[in-house]
Amino acid sequence: MQGCHGSVPGVRRPFVITPYSAGESGVFKPAKPDAGSCHVEGSKACVLWVDHLRERKTGPCIPLTVLGCGTHRVCFTVYPPGHVPYGRTRVAPVALEGKAMVDRPKGAEGFEGTVFEAALDASKGAAWDRSREGGGERWWGTQGRRVGAALKILGVAPGLGDSEREAMAAALGVALLLLCEQAYGIAAAPGYRSRGQAVRAVLGQLGEGPCVLSLLMASGHLAGLWGAPLWWDTQSARLRSWSFRGLESVLR
């Protein structure tokens, strides 16, 4: 059976997000979808089963479920809300069940503990360790990579074209002028602190609650950091697209 997580180019493939919840034993298990990323409109229905579990040392730090599809003969991982393929930390401040984090601060500070934390530290001039002693994640190289990813997700990365930045603003639900101003600020004063301040400014304008997850998933997809995010809606029992060009579409 063909797998869907081989090489890094696989980050461009569609992936399925579904709520994970803890059972009586305390083990987190996903809400099993009825359709997978292999399903396309008009094709035969998926026949899914649990193939195996993937242990994770980073990211959600819980075993992720890999489902197999007998119809399309593929396997695919289902990810908890806020997490993406090959990601090492959550993208949005939501719990594994898909709910907003309890007692989350308002504004940019509410994104502590996400991929944006590196940029928030940078905005305050807090550089991560420039040596690799101890092997911790709070290393300068890691901070640089995460700040770079944050700039792309939020549409303030240097080099973006006007149409690209306009699309990012629409996906995030923020003013295009905000993104242009922050990108100009980076160009006028290059450095890790100015990049962090640009990220902080945009995060401060994002909405509150679980809805911010769909916005960031769509913008990250537009930025080319991951494939089209597909959300398993447990209430309607349908797989919904969170890509910007089809935020409200339903895959039938």
CSV table of C-alpha atoms in Angstrom, one decimal:
chain,number,residue,atom,x,y,z
A,1,MET,CA,0.0,0.0,0.0
A,2,GLN,CA,1.3,3.4,-1.0
A,3,GLY,CA,2.3,5.7,1.9
A,4,CYS,CA,1.9,9.5,1.9
A,5,HIS,CA,4.8,10.5,4.1
A,6,GLY,CA,8.0,9.7,2.3
A,7,SER,CA,10.1,12.7,1.4
A,8,VAL,CA,9.8,16.4,2.4
A,9,PRO,CA,8.0,17.4,-0.8
A,10,GLY,CA,5.0,15.5,0.8
A,11,VAL,CA,4.4,18.7,2.8
A,12,ARG,CA,2.6,20.0,-0.3
A,13,ARG,CA,0.1,17.1,-0.2
A,14,PRO,CA,-3.4,17.6,1.4
A,15,PHE,CA,-3.6,16.5,4.9
A,16,VAL,CA,-6.4,15.7,7.4
A,17,ILE,CA,-7.0,17.5,10.7
A,18,THR,CA,-9.3,15.9,13.2
A,19,PRO,CA,-9.9,16.4,17.0
A,20,TYR,CA,-8.0,14.2,19.3
A,21,SER,CA,-9.5,13.5,22.8
A,22,ALA,CA,-8.4,11.6,25.8
A,23,GLY,CA,-10.4,8.5,26.6
A,24,GLU,CA,-10.8,6.9,30.1
A,25,SER,CA,-7.3,5.6,29.9
A,26,GLY,CA,-5.9,9.0,29.2
A,27,VAL,CA,-4.6,8.0,25.8
A,28,PHE,CA,-5.4,10.6,23.0
A,29,LYS,CA,-7.3,9.1,20.1
A,30,PRO,CA,-8.7,10.9,17.0
A,31,ALA,CA,-12.3,11.3,15.9
A,32,LYS,CA,-12.1,8.9,12.9
A,33,PRO,CA,-13.2,10.5,9.6
A,34,ASP,CA,-15.2,8.8,7.0
A,35,ALA,CA,-13.1,10.2,4.1
A,36,GLY,CA,-9.4,10.9,3.7
A,37,SER,CA,-7.1,13.1,1.8
A,38,CYS,CA,-7.2,10.5,-1.0
A,39,HIS,CA,-10.9,11.2,-1.7
A,40,VAL,CA,-12.0,13.4,-4.6
A,41,GLU,CA,-15.5,14.4,-5.6
A,42,GLY,CA,-17.2,11.7,-7.6
A,43,SER,CA,-14.9,8.9,-6.6
A,44,LYS,CA,-15.8,5.8,-4.7
A,45,ALA,CA,-16.2,6.2,-0.9
A,46,CYS,CA,-13.2,5.6,1.3
A,47,VAL,CA,-13.0,2.5,3.4
A,48,LEU,CA,-10.8,3.5,6.3
A,49,TRP,CA,-9.2,1.6,9.2
A,50,VAL,CA,-6.4,2.2,11.7
A,51,ASP,CA,-3.2,1.0,10.2
A,52,HIS,CA,-0.7,1.9,12.9
A,53,LEU,CA,0.4,4.7,15.3
A,54,ARG,CA,3.4,7.1,14.8
A,55,GLU,CA,5.3,7.9,17.9
A,56,ARG,CA,6.3,11.6,18.1
A,57,LYS,CA,9.0,13.2,20.2
A,58,THR,CA,8.1,16.7,19.0
A,59,GLY,CA,4.9,18.4,17.8
A,60,PRO,CA,1.9,17.2,19.7
A,61,CYS,CA,4.1,14.7,21.6
A,62,ILE,CA,1.4,12.0,21.4
A,63,PRO,CA,1.2,9.0,19.0
A,64,LEU,CA,-0.5,10.1,15.8
A,65,THR,CA,-2.9,7.7,14.1
A,66,VAL,CA,-2.2,6.5,10.5
A,67,LEU,CA,-5.3,5.4,8.6
A,68,GLY,CA,-5.4,3.1,5.7
A,69,CYS,CA,-7.9,3.4,2.8
A,70,GLY,CA,-8.8,0.2,1.1
A,71,THR,CA,-10.5,2.0,-1.8
A,72,HIS,CA,-7.6,4.1,-2.9
A,73,ARG,CA,-4.9,1.9,-1.4
A,74,VAL,CA,-3.0,4.6,0.5
A,75,CYS,CA,-2.1,5.4,4.1
A,76,PHE,CA,-2.2,8.9,5.6
A,77,THR,CA,-1.7,10.5,9.0
A,78,VAL,CA,-4.5,12.4,10.8
A,79,TYR,CA,-3.2,15.4,12.7
A,80,PRO,CA,-4.7,17.1,15.7
A,81,PRO,CA,-5.8,20.8,15.4
A,82,GLY,CA,-2.9,23.2,15.3
A,83,HIS,CA,-0.4,20.8,13.9
A,84,VAL,CA,0.9,20.2,10.4
A,85,PRO,CA,3.0,17.6,8.6
A,86,TYR,CA,6.7,17.8,9.6
A,87,GLY,CA,5.9,20.5,12.1
A,88,ARG,CA,7.7,20.5,15.5
A,89,THR,CA,5.4,22.8,17.4
A,90,ARG,CA,1.8,23.9,17.1
A,91,VAL,CA,0.9,26.7,14.7
A,92,ALA,CA,-2.1,28.0,16.6
A,93,PRO,CA,-3.0,28.3,20.3
A,94,VAL,CA,-5.7,25.5,20.3
A,95,ALA,CA,-5.9,22.3,22.3
A,96,LEU,CA,-5.8,18.8,20.7
A,97,GLU,CA,-9.6,18.7,20.9
A,98,GLY,CA,-9.8,21.9,18.7
A,99,LYS,CA,-10.8,24.2,21.5
A,100,ALA,CA,-9.1,27.5,22.3
A,101,MET,CA,-6.5,27.2,25.0
A,102,VAL,CA,-7.8,28.0,28.4
A,103,ASP,CA,-6.8,31.4,29.9
A,104,ARG,CA,-5.0,32.3,26.7
A,105,PRO,CA,-3.9,36.0,26.9
A,106,LYS,CA,-5.3,38.4,24.3
A,107,GLY,CA,-3.3,39.7,21.4
A,108,ALA,CA,0.1,38.5,20.3
A,109,GLU,CA,1.0,37.1,23.8
A,110,GLY,CA,-1.7,34.5,23.3
A,111,PHE,CA,0.6,32.8,20.7
A,112,GLU,CA,3.2,31.8,23.3
A,113,GLY,CA,3.9,28.1,22.9
A,114,THR,CA,3.4,28.2,19.1
A,115,VAL,CA,5.7,28.5,16.1
A,116,PHE,CA,5.4,32.2,16.6
A,117,GLU,CA,7.0,32.2,20.0
A,118,ALA,CA,10.5,32.6,18.4
A,119,ALA,CA,9.4,35.8,16.7
A,120,LEU,CA,7.8,37.1,19.9
A,121,ASP,CA,11.1,36.7,21.7
A,122,ALA,CA,12.9,38.3,18.8
A,123,SER,CA,10.6,41.3,19.0
A,124,LYS,CA,11.9,41.9,22.5
A,125,GLY,CA,15.5,41.4,21.6
A,126,ALA,CA,15.6,38.0,23.3
A,127,ALA,CA,18.0,35.9,21.2
A,128,TRP,CA,18.0,32.2,21.7
A,129,ASP,CA,21.2,30.3,22.6
A,130,ARG,CA,23.9,30.7,20.0
A,131,SER,CA,25.6,27.5,21.1
A,132,ARG,CA,24.2,24.1,20.7
A,133,GLU,CA,25.2,22.9,24.1
A,134,GLY,CA,22.5,20.7,25.7
A,135,GLY,CA,20.7,20.1,22.4
A,136,GLY,CA,17.6,22.1,23.4
A,137,GLU,CA,15.2,23.6,20.9
A,138,ARG,CA,15.8,27.2,22.0
A,139,TRP,CA,18.8,27.5,19.7
A,140,TRP,CA,19.6,30.5,17.5
A,141,GLY,CA,19.3,28.5,14.3
A,142,THR,CA,15.9,27.2,15.3
A,143,GLN,CA,14.8,30.7,16.2
A,144,GLY,CA,15.8,32.0,12.8
A,145,ARG,CA,14.0,29.2,11.0
A,146,ARG,CA,10.8,29.7,13.0
A,147,VAL,CA,10.9,33.5,12.5
A,148,GLY,CA,11.2,32.9,8.8
A,149,ALA,CA,8.2,30.6,8.8
A,150,ALA,CA,6.2,33.1,10.8
A,151,LEU,CA,7.0,35.9,8.2
A,152,LYS,CA,5.7,33.6,5.4
A,153,ILE,CA,2.5,32.5,7.3
A,154,LEU,CA,1.6,36.1,8.1
A,155,GLY,CA,2.4,37.6,4.7
A,156,VAL,CA,5.2,40.0,5.8
A,157,ALA,CA,8.1,38.0,4.3
A,158,PRO,CA,10.5,40.1,2.2
A,159,GLY,CA,10.1,39.5,-1.5
A,160,LEU,CA,6.4,38.8,-1.7
A,161,GLY,CA,4.6,40.3,-4.7
A,162,ASP,CA,1.7,42.7,-4.3
A,163,SER,CA,-0.9,40.1,-5.4
A,164,GLU,CA,0.6,37.5,-3.0
A,165,ARG,CA,0.5,39.9,-0.1
A,166,GLU,CA,-3.0,40.9,-0.9
A,167,ALA,CA,-4.1,37.2,-0.9
A,168,MET,CA,-2.4,36.6,2.4
A,169,ALA,CA,-4.2,39.7,3.9
A,170,ALA,CA,-7.6,38.3,2.7
A,171,ALA,CA,-6.9,34.8,4.1
A,172,LEU,CA,-5.9,36.2,7.5
A,173,GLY,CA,-8.7,38.8,7.6
A,174,VAL,CA,-6.4,41.7,8.2
A,175,ALA,CA,-5.8,45.0,6.4
A,176,LEU,CA,-3.4,44.8,3.4
A,177,LEU,CA,-1.9,48.1,4.6
A,178,LEU,CA,-0.8,46.4,7.8
A,179,LEU,CA,1.2,43.8,6.0
A,180,CYS,CA,2.7,46.3,3.6
A,181,GLU,CA,3.8,48.6,6.6
A,182,GLN,CA,5.4,45.7,8.4
A,183,ALA,CA,7.2,44.4,5.3
A,184,TYR,CA,8.5,48.0,4.7
A,185,GLY,CA,9.7,48.1,8.4
A,186,ILE,CA,11.7,45.0,7.9
A,187,ALA,CA,13.3,46.4,4.7
A,188,ALA,CA,14.1,49.7,6.3
A,189,ALA,CA,15.7,48.1,9.4
A,190,PRO,CA,16.8,44.5,8.6
A,191,GLY,CA,17.4,42.3,11.6
A,192,TYR,CA,15.8,39.7,13.8
A,193,ARG,CA,14.2,42.2,16.1
A,194,SER,CA,12.4,44.1,13.3
A,195,ARG,CA,11.2,40.7,11.9
A,196,GLY,CA,9.8,39.8,15.3
A,197,GLN,CA,8.1,43.1,15.7
A,198,ALA,CA,6.4,42.7,12.3
A,199,VAL,CA,5.1,39.3,13.4
A,200,ARG,CA,3.9,40.7,16.7
A,201,ALA,CA,2.0,43.5,15.0
A,202,VAL,CA,0.1,41.1,12.7
A,203,LEU,CA,-0.7,38.5,15.4
A,204,GLY,CA,-2.2,41.4,17.5
A,205,GLN,CA,-4.8,41.9,14.8
A,206,LEU,CA,-5.9,38.3,14.4
A,207,GLY,CA,-9.2,37.2,15.7
A,208,GLU,CA,-9.8,35.3,19.0
A,209,GLY,CA,-10.9,31.7,19.6
A,210,PRO,CA,-10.6,28.5,17.5
A,211,CYS,CA,-11.4,30.4,14.3
A,212,VAL,CA,-7.8,31.7,14.2
A,213,LEU,CA,-6.8,28.1,13.4
A,214,SER,CA,-8.5,28.0,10.1
A,215,LEU,CA,-7.1,31.4,9.1
A,216,LEU,CA,-3.5,30.3,9.9
A,217,MET,CA,-4.0,27.0,8.2
A,218,ALA,CA,-5.2,28.7,5.1
A,219,SER,CA,-2.4,31.3,5.0
A,220,GLY,CA,0.3,28.7,5.6
A,221,HIS,CA,-1.1,26.8,2.7
A,222,LEU,CA,-1.0,29.9,0.5
A,223,ALA,CA,2.6,30.4,1.6
A,224,GLY,CA,3.5,26.9,0.4
A,225,LEU,CA,4.5,25.6,3.8
A,226,TRP,CA,2.0,22.8,3.8
A,227,GLY,CA,-0.6,21.2,1.6
A,228,ALA,CA,-4.3,21.9,1.6
A,229,PRO,CA,-5.7,21.5,5.1
A,230,LEU,CA,-8.8,19.3,5.3
A,231,TRP,CA,-10.8,19.5,8.5
A,232,TRP,CA,-13.0,16.6,9.7
A,233,ASP,CA,-16.2,18.3,10.9
A,234,THR,CA,-17.5,15.9,13.6
A,235,GLN,CA,-20.9,17.7,13.8
A,236,SER,CA,-21.7,17.4,10.1
A,237,ALA,CA,-19.6,14.3,9.5
A,238,ARG,CA,-18.0,15.9,6.5
A,239,LEU,CA,-14.4,16.7,5.4
A,240,ARG,CA,-14.1,20.4,4.8
A,241,SER,CA,-11.4,22.3,3.0
A,242,TRP,CA,-9.6,25.0,4.8
A,243,SER,CA,-7.5,26.2,1.8
A,244,PHE,CA,-8.2,29.9,1.1
A,245,ARG,CA,-9.9,29.3,-2.2
A,246,GLY,CA,-12.4,27.0,-0.6
A,247,LEU,CA,-12.7,27.8,3.1
A,248,GLU,CA,-16.4,26.9,3.1
A,249,SER,CA,-16.4,24.2,0.5
A,250,VAL,CA,-17.5,20.7,1.4
A,251,LEU,CA,-15.8,17.6,-0.1
A,252,ARG,CA,-18.6,15.2,-1.0
